[in-house]
Short mmCIF file of C-alpha atoms in Angstrom, two decimals:
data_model
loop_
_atom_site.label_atom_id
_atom_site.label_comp_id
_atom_site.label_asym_id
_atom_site.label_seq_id
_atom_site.Cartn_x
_atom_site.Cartn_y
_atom_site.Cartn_z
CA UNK Z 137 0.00 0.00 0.00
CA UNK Z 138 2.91 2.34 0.34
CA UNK Z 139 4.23 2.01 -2.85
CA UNK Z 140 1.27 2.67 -4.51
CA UNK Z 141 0.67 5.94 -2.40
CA UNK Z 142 3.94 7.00 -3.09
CA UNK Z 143 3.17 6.34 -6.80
CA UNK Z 144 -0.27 8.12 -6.29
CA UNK Z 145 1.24 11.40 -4.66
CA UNK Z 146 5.65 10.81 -5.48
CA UNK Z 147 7.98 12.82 -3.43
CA UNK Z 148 9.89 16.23 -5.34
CA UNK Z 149 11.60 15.54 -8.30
CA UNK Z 150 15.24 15.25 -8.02
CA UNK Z 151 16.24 16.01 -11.61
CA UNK Z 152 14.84 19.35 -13.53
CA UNK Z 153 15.71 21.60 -15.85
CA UNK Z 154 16.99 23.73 -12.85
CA UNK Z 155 20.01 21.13 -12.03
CA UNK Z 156 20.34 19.33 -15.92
CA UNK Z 157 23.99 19.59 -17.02
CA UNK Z 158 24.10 21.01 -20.35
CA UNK Z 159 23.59 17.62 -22.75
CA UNK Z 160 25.74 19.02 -25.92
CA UNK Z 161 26.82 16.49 -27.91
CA UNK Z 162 24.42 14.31 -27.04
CA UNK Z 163 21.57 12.92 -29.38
CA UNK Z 164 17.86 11.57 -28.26
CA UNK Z 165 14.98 10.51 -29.48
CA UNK Z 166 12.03 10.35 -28.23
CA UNK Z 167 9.02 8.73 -29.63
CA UNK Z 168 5.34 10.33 -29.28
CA UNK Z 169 7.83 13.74 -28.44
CA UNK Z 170 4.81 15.78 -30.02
CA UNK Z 171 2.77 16.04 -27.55
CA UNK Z 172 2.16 15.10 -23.26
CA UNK Z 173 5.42 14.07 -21.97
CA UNK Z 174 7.20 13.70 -24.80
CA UNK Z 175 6.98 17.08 -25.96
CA UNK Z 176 7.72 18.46 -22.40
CA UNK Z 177 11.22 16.51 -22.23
CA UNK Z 178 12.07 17.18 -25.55
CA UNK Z 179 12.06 20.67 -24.48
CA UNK Z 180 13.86 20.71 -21.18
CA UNK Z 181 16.69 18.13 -23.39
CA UNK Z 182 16.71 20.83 -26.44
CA UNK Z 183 16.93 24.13 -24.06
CA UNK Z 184 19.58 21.92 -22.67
CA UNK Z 185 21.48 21.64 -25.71
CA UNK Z 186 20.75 18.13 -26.75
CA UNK Z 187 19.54 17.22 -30.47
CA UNK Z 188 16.19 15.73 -30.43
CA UNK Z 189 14.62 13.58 -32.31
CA UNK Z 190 10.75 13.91 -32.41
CA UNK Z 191 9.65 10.51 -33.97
CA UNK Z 192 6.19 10.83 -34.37
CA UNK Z 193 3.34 10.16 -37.33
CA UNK Z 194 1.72 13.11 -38.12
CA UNK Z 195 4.79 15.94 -39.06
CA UNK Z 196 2.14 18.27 -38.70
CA UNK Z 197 1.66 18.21 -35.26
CA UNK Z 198 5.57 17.23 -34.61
CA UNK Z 199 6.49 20.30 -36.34
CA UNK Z 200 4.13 22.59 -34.46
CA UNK Z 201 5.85 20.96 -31.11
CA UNK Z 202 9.11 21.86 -32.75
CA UNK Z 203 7.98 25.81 -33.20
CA UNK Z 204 6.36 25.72 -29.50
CA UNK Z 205 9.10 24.52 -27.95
CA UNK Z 206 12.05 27.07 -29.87
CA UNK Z 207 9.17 29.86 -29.19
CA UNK Z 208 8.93 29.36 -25.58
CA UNK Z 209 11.88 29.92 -22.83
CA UNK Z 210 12.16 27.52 -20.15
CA UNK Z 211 11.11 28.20 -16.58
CA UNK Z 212 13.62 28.35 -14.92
CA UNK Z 213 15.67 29.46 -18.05
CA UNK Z 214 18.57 27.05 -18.99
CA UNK Z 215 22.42 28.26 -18.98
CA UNK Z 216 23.16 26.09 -21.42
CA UNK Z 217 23.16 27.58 -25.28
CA UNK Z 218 19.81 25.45 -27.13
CA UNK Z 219 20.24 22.50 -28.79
CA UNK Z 220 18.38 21.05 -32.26
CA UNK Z 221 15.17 19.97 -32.95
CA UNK Z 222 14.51 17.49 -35.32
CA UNK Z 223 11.25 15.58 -36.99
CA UNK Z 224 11.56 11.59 -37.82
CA UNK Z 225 8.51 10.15 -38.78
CA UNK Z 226 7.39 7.05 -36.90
CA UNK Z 227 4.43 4.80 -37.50
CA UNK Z 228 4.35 2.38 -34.58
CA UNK Z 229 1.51 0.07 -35.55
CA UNK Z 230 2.92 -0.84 -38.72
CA UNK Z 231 5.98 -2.96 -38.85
CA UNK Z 232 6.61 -2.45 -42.39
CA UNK Z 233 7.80 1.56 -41.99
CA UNK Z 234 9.97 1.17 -38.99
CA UNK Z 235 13.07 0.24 -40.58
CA UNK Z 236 12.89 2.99 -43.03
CA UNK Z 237 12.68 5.68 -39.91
CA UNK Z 238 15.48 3.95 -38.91
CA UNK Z 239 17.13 4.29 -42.35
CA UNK Z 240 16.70 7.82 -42.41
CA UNK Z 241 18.04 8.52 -38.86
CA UNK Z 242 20.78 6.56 -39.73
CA UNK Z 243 21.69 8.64 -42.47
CA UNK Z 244 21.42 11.47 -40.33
CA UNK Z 245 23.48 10.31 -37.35
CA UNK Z 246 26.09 8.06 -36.64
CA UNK Z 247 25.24 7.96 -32.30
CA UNK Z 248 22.36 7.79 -30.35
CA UNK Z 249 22.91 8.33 -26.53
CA UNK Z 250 19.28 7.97 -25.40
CA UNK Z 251 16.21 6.11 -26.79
CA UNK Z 252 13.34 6.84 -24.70
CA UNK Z 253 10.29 4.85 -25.88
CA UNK Z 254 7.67 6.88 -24.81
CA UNK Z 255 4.94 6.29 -27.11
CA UNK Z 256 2.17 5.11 -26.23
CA UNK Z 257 -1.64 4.32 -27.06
CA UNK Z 258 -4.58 3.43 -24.01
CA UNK Z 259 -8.14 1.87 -24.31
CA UNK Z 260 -8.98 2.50 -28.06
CA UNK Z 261 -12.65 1.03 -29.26
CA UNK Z 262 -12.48 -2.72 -28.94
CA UNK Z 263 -11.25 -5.05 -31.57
CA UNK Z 264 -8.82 -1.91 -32.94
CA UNK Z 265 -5.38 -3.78 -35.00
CA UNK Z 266 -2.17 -3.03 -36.12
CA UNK Z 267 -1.37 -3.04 -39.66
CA UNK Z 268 -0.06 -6.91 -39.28
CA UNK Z 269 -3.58 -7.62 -37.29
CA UNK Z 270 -2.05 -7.26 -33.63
CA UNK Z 271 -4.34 -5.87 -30.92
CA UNK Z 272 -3.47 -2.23 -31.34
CA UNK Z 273 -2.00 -1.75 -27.42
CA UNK Z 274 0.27 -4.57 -27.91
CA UNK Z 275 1.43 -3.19 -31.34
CA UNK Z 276 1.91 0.09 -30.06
CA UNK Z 277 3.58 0.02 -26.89
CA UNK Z 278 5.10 -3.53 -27.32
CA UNK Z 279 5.91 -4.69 -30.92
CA UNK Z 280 6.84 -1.58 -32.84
CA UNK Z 281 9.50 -0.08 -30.05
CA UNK Z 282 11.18 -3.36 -29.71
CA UNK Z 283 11.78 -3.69 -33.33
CA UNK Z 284 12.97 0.69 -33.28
CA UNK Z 285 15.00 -0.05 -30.45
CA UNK Z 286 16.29 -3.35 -32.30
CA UNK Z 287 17.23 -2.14 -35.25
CA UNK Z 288 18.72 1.05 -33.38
CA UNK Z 289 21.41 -1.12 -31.68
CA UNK Z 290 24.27 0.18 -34.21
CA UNK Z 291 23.27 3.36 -33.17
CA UNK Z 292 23.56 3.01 -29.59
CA UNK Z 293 26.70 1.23 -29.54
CA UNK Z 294 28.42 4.25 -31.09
CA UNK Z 295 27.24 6.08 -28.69
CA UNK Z 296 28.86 3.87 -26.55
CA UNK Z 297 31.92 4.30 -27.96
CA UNK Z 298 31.71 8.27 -28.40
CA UNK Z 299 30.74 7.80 -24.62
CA UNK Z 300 34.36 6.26 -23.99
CA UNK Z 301 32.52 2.82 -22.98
CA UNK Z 302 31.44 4.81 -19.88
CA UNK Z 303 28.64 2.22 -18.57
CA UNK Z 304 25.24 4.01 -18.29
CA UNK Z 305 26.40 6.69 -19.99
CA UNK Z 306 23.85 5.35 -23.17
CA UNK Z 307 20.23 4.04 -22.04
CA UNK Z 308 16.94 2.83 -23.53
CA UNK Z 309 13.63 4.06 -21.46
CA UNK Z 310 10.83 2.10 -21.76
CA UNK Z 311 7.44 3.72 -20.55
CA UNK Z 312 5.13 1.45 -18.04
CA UNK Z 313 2.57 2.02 -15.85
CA UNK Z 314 1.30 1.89 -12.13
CA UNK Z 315 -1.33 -0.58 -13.68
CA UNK Z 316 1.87 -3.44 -13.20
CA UNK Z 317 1.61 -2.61 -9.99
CA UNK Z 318 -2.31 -2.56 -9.34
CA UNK Z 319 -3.72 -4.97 -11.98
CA UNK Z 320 -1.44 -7.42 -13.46
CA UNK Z 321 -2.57 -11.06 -12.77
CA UNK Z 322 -0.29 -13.55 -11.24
CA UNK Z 323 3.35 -13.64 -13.48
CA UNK Z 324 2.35 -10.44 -15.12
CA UNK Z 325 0.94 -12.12 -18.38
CA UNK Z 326 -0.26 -15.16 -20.20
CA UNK Z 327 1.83 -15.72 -23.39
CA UNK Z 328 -0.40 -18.37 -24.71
CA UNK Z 329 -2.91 -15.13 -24.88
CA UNK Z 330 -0.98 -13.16 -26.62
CA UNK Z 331 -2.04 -14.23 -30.49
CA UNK Z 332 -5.66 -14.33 -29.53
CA UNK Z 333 -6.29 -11.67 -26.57
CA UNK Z 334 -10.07 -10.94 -25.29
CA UNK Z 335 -12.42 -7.75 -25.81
CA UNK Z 336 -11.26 -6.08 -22.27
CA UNK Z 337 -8.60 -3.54 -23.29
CA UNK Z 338 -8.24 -2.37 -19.74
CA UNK Z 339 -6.58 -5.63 -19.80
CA UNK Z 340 -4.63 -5.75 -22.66
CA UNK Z 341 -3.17 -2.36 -21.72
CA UNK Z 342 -1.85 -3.53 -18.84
CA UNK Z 343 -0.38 -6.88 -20.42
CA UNK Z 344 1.55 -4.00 -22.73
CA UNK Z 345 2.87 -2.18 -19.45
CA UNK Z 346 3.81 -5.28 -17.89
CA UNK Z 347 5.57 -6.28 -21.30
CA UNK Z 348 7.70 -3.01 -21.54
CA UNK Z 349 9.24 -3.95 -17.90
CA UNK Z 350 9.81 -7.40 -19.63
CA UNK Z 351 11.52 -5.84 -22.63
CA UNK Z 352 13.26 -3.86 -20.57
CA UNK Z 353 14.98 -6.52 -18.54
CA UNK Z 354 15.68 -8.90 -21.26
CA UNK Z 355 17.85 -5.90 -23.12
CA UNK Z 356 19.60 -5.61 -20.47
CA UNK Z 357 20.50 -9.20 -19.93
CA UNK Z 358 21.77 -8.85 -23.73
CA UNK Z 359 23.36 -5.50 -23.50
CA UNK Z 360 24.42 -4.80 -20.09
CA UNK Z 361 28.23 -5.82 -21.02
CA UNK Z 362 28.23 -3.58 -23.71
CA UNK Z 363 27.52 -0.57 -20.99
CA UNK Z 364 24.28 0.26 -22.54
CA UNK Z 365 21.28 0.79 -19.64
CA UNK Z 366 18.17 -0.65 -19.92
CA UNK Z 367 15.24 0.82 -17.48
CA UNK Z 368 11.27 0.64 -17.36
CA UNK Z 369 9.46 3.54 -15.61
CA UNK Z 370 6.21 4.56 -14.43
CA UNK Z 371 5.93 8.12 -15.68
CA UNK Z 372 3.26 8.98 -13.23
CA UNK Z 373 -0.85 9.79 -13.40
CA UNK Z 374 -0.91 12.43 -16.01
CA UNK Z 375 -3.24 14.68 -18.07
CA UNK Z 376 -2.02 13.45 -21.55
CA UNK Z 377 -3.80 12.67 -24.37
CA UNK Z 378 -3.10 8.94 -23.80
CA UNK Z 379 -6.90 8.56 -22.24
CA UNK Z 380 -8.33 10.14 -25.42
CA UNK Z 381 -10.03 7.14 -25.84
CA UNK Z 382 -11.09 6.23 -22.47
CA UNK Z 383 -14.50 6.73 -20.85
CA UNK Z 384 -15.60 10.18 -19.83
CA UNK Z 385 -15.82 9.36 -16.49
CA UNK Z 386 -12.70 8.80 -16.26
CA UNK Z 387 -11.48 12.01 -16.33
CA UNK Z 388 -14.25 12.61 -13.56
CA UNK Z 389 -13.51 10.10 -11.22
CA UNK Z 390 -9.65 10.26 -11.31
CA UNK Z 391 -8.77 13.78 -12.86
CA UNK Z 392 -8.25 15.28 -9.11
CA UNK Z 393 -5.13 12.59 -9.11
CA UNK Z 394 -3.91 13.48 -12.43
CA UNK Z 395 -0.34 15.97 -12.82
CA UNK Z 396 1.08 17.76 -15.77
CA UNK Z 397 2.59 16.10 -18.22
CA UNK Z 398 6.00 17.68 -17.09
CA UNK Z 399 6.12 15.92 -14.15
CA UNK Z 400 6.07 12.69 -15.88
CA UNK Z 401 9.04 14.31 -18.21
CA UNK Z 402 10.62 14.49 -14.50
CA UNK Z 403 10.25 10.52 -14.47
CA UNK Z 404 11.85 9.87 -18.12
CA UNK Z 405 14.64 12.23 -17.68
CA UNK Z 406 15.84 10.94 -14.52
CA UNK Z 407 15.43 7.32 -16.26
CA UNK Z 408 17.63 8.61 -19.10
CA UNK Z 409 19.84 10.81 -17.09
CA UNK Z 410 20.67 10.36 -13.41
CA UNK Z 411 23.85 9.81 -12.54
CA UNK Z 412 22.23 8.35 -9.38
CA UNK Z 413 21.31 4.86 -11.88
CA UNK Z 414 24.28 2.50 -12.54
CA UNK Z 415 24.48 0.07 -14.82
CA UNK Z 416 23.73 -2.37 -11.62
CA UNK Z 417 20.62 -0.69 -12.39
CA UNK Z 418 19.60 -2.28 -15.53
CA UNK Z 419 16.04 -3.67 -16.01
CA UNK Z 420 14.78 -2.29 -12.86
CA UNK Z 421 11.62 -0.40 -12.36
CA UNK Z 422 11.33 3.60 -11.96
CA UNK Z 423 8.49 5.42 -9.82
CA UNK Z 424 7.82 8.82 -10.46
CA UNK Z 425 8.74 11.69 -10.56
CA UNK Z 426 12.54 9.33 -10.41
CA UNK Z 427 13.34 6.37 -7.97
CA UNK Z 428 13.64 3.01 -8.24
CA UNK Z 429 10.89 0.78 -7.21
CA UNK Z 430 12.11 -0.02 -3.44
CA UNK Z 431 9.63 -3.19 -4.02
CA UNK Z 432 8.10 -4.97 -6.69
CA UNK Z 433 6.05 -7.55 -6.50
CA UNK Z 434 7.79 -10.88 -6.21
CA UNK Z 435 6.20 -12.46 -8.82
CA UNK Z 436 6.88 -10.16 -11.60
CA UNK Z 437 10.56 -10.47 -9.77
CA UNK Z 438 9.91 -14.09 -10.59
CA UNK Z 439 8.82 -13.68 -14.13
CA UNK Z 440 11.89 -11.85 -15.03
CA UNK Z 441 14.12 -14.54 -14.18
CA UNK Z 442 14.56 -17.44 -16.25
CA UNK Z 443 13.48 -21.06 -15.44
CA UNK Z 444 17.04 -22.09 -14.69
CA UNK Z 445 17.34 -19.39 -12.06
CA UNK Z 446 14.44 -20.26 -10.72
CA UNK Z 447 11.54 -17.94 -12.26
CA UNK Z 448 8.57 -18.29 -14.36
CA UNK Z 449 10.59 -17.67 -17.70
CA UNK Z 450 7.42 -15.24 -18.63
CA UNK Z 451 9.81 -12.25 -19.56
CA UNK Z 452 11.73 -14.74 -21.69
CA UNK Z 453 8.54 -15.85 -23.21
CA UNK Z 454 7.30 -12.62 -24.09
CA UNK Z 455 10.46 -11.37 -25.66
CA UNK Z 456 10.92 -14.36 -27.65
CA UNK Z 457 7.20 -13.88 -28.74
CA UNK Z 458 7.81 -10.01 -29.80
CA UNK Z 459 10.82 -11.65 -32.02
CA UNK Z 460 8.90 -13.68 -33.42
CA UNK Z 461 6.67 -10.79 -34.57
CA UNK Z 462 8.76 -8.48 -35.95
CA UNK Z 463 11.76 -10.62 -37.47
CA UNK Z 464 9.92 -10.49 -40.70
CA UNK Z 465 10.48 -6.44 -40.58
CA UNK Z 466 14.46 -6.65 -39.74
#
């Protein structure tokens, strides 16, 4: 019960724009960076100095983020001298596109330093798809960033290397939610459900959340030699556009609980940025507004460790599932 207090009202945020060391040099993307959270980091990383990546599908709307944030000073205002802004188009829910958006950022730059998979879609109408006919949640927030991040791994081990193989010094953020916590059954998830899942998305959304902590930990099993940080966060209860499909009442019933989006920025940039997370760190679980989870529920604990450790496998499961999915699209 104290956790999920703490999750419900999180102490001060450790890590603003009033204490961020200038990030020049540095390169980030952030997916669904046109609007909620992601728009609110990308500006506290570009005022910063950092070049940001804005993956996103409509360029509309990601260039209209781009002119909000140049227009607007930060508050408190930044020493550092502003950064770039940049648009990549992104279609999540269809397989097919994502290598080219990686093509094209790969033409663009050589490093990436932080990923930050913050994209995300929440209760659409029941029976929405993917292009390849996945339940759209799953798609998403599951499928589609583990093929970016995938296919991005070039990219991140330059960074490495322009890092000088400091570990933690290059991260991937992958975006959960308190629902792990508060409504995941037993293990976290069923994979034999995965190809056929039922009409109750409230469900299915929080399979997704529990899969990004999955994802999470088994990159970091595979990249945690090469330095590179893997983390899953919570960002926090937010008024994003993320419940645009969700009931209006909601917004009624839970609104009073609900923060800017800035403060779940707070979350994602301490995931990507503290120098208080070691590489020790990887696959672990961040509360808002940035602290690890002092204690998560043993049997998700037991779900990310494989059978011969003595866990469920499930996180194993899962990832090998998502491959499954998207080798077609490598």
């Amino acid at each position: 019960m104290g956790v999920t207090f703490s999750q419900l009202f999180p102490p001060e945020a450790t890590l603003t724009e009033a204490n961020l060391p200038s990030q020049h040099g540095k390169v980030f993307l952030i997916t669904g960076g046109a609007s909620g959270i992601g728009h609110e980091l990308a500006n506290i990383l570009y005022h910063a100095g950092g070049k940001v990546y804005i993956a996103a599908r409509s360029e509309s709307n990601a260039l209209q983020s781009i002119e909000k944030i140049k227009k607007t000073p930060l508050s408190p205002p930044s020493s550092s001298t502003p950064g770039e802004l940049h648009y990549l188009h992104l279609t999540l829910e269809d397989l097919s596109t994502i290598k080219s958006t990686v093509q094209v950022f790969h033409a663009k730059e050589q490093k990436l330093h932080v990923l930050f998979n913050n994209a995300g879609v929440s209760l659409p109408p029941p029976g929405s798809v993917s292009k390849q006919n996945h339940e759209l949640q799953l798609a998403v927030n599951c499928l589609g960033p583990y093929l970016l991040t995938q296919l991005l791994l070039p990219s991140l081990q330059a960074g490495v290397r322009a890092s000088h193989d400091k570990p933690a010094a290059v991260r991937v953020v992958w975006t959960s939610s308190q629902m792990v916590d508060l409504g995941a059954i037993k293990g976290g998830l069923n994979p034999a459900t995965l190809d056929n899942p039922g009409t109750d998305q409230q469900k299915n959304y929080t399979v997704t959340k529990v899969g990004n902590w999955f994802l999470a930990s088994q990159l970091d099993r595979a990249l945690r030699h090469l330095g590179i940080l893997s983390v899953s966060q919570n960002p926090g209860n937010l008024k994003t556009n993320i419940l645009r499909h969700a009931p209006a009442y909601y917004s009624r019933i839970f609104g009073p609980l609900f923060y800017k989006a800035k403060m779940g920025a707070y979350t994602e940039l301490w995931a990507g940025l503290s120098q208080d997370l070691t590489i020790e760190a990887g696959g672990g679980y961040i509360l808002p507004w940035g602290r690890l989870h002092p204690a998560p529920r043993k049997d998700l604990l037991d779900a990310l460790k494989s059978v011969e450790e003595g866990g469920t496998g499930q996180a194993e499961a899962f990832t090998d599932w998502c491959e499954k999915q998207v080798a077609p699209f490598k």
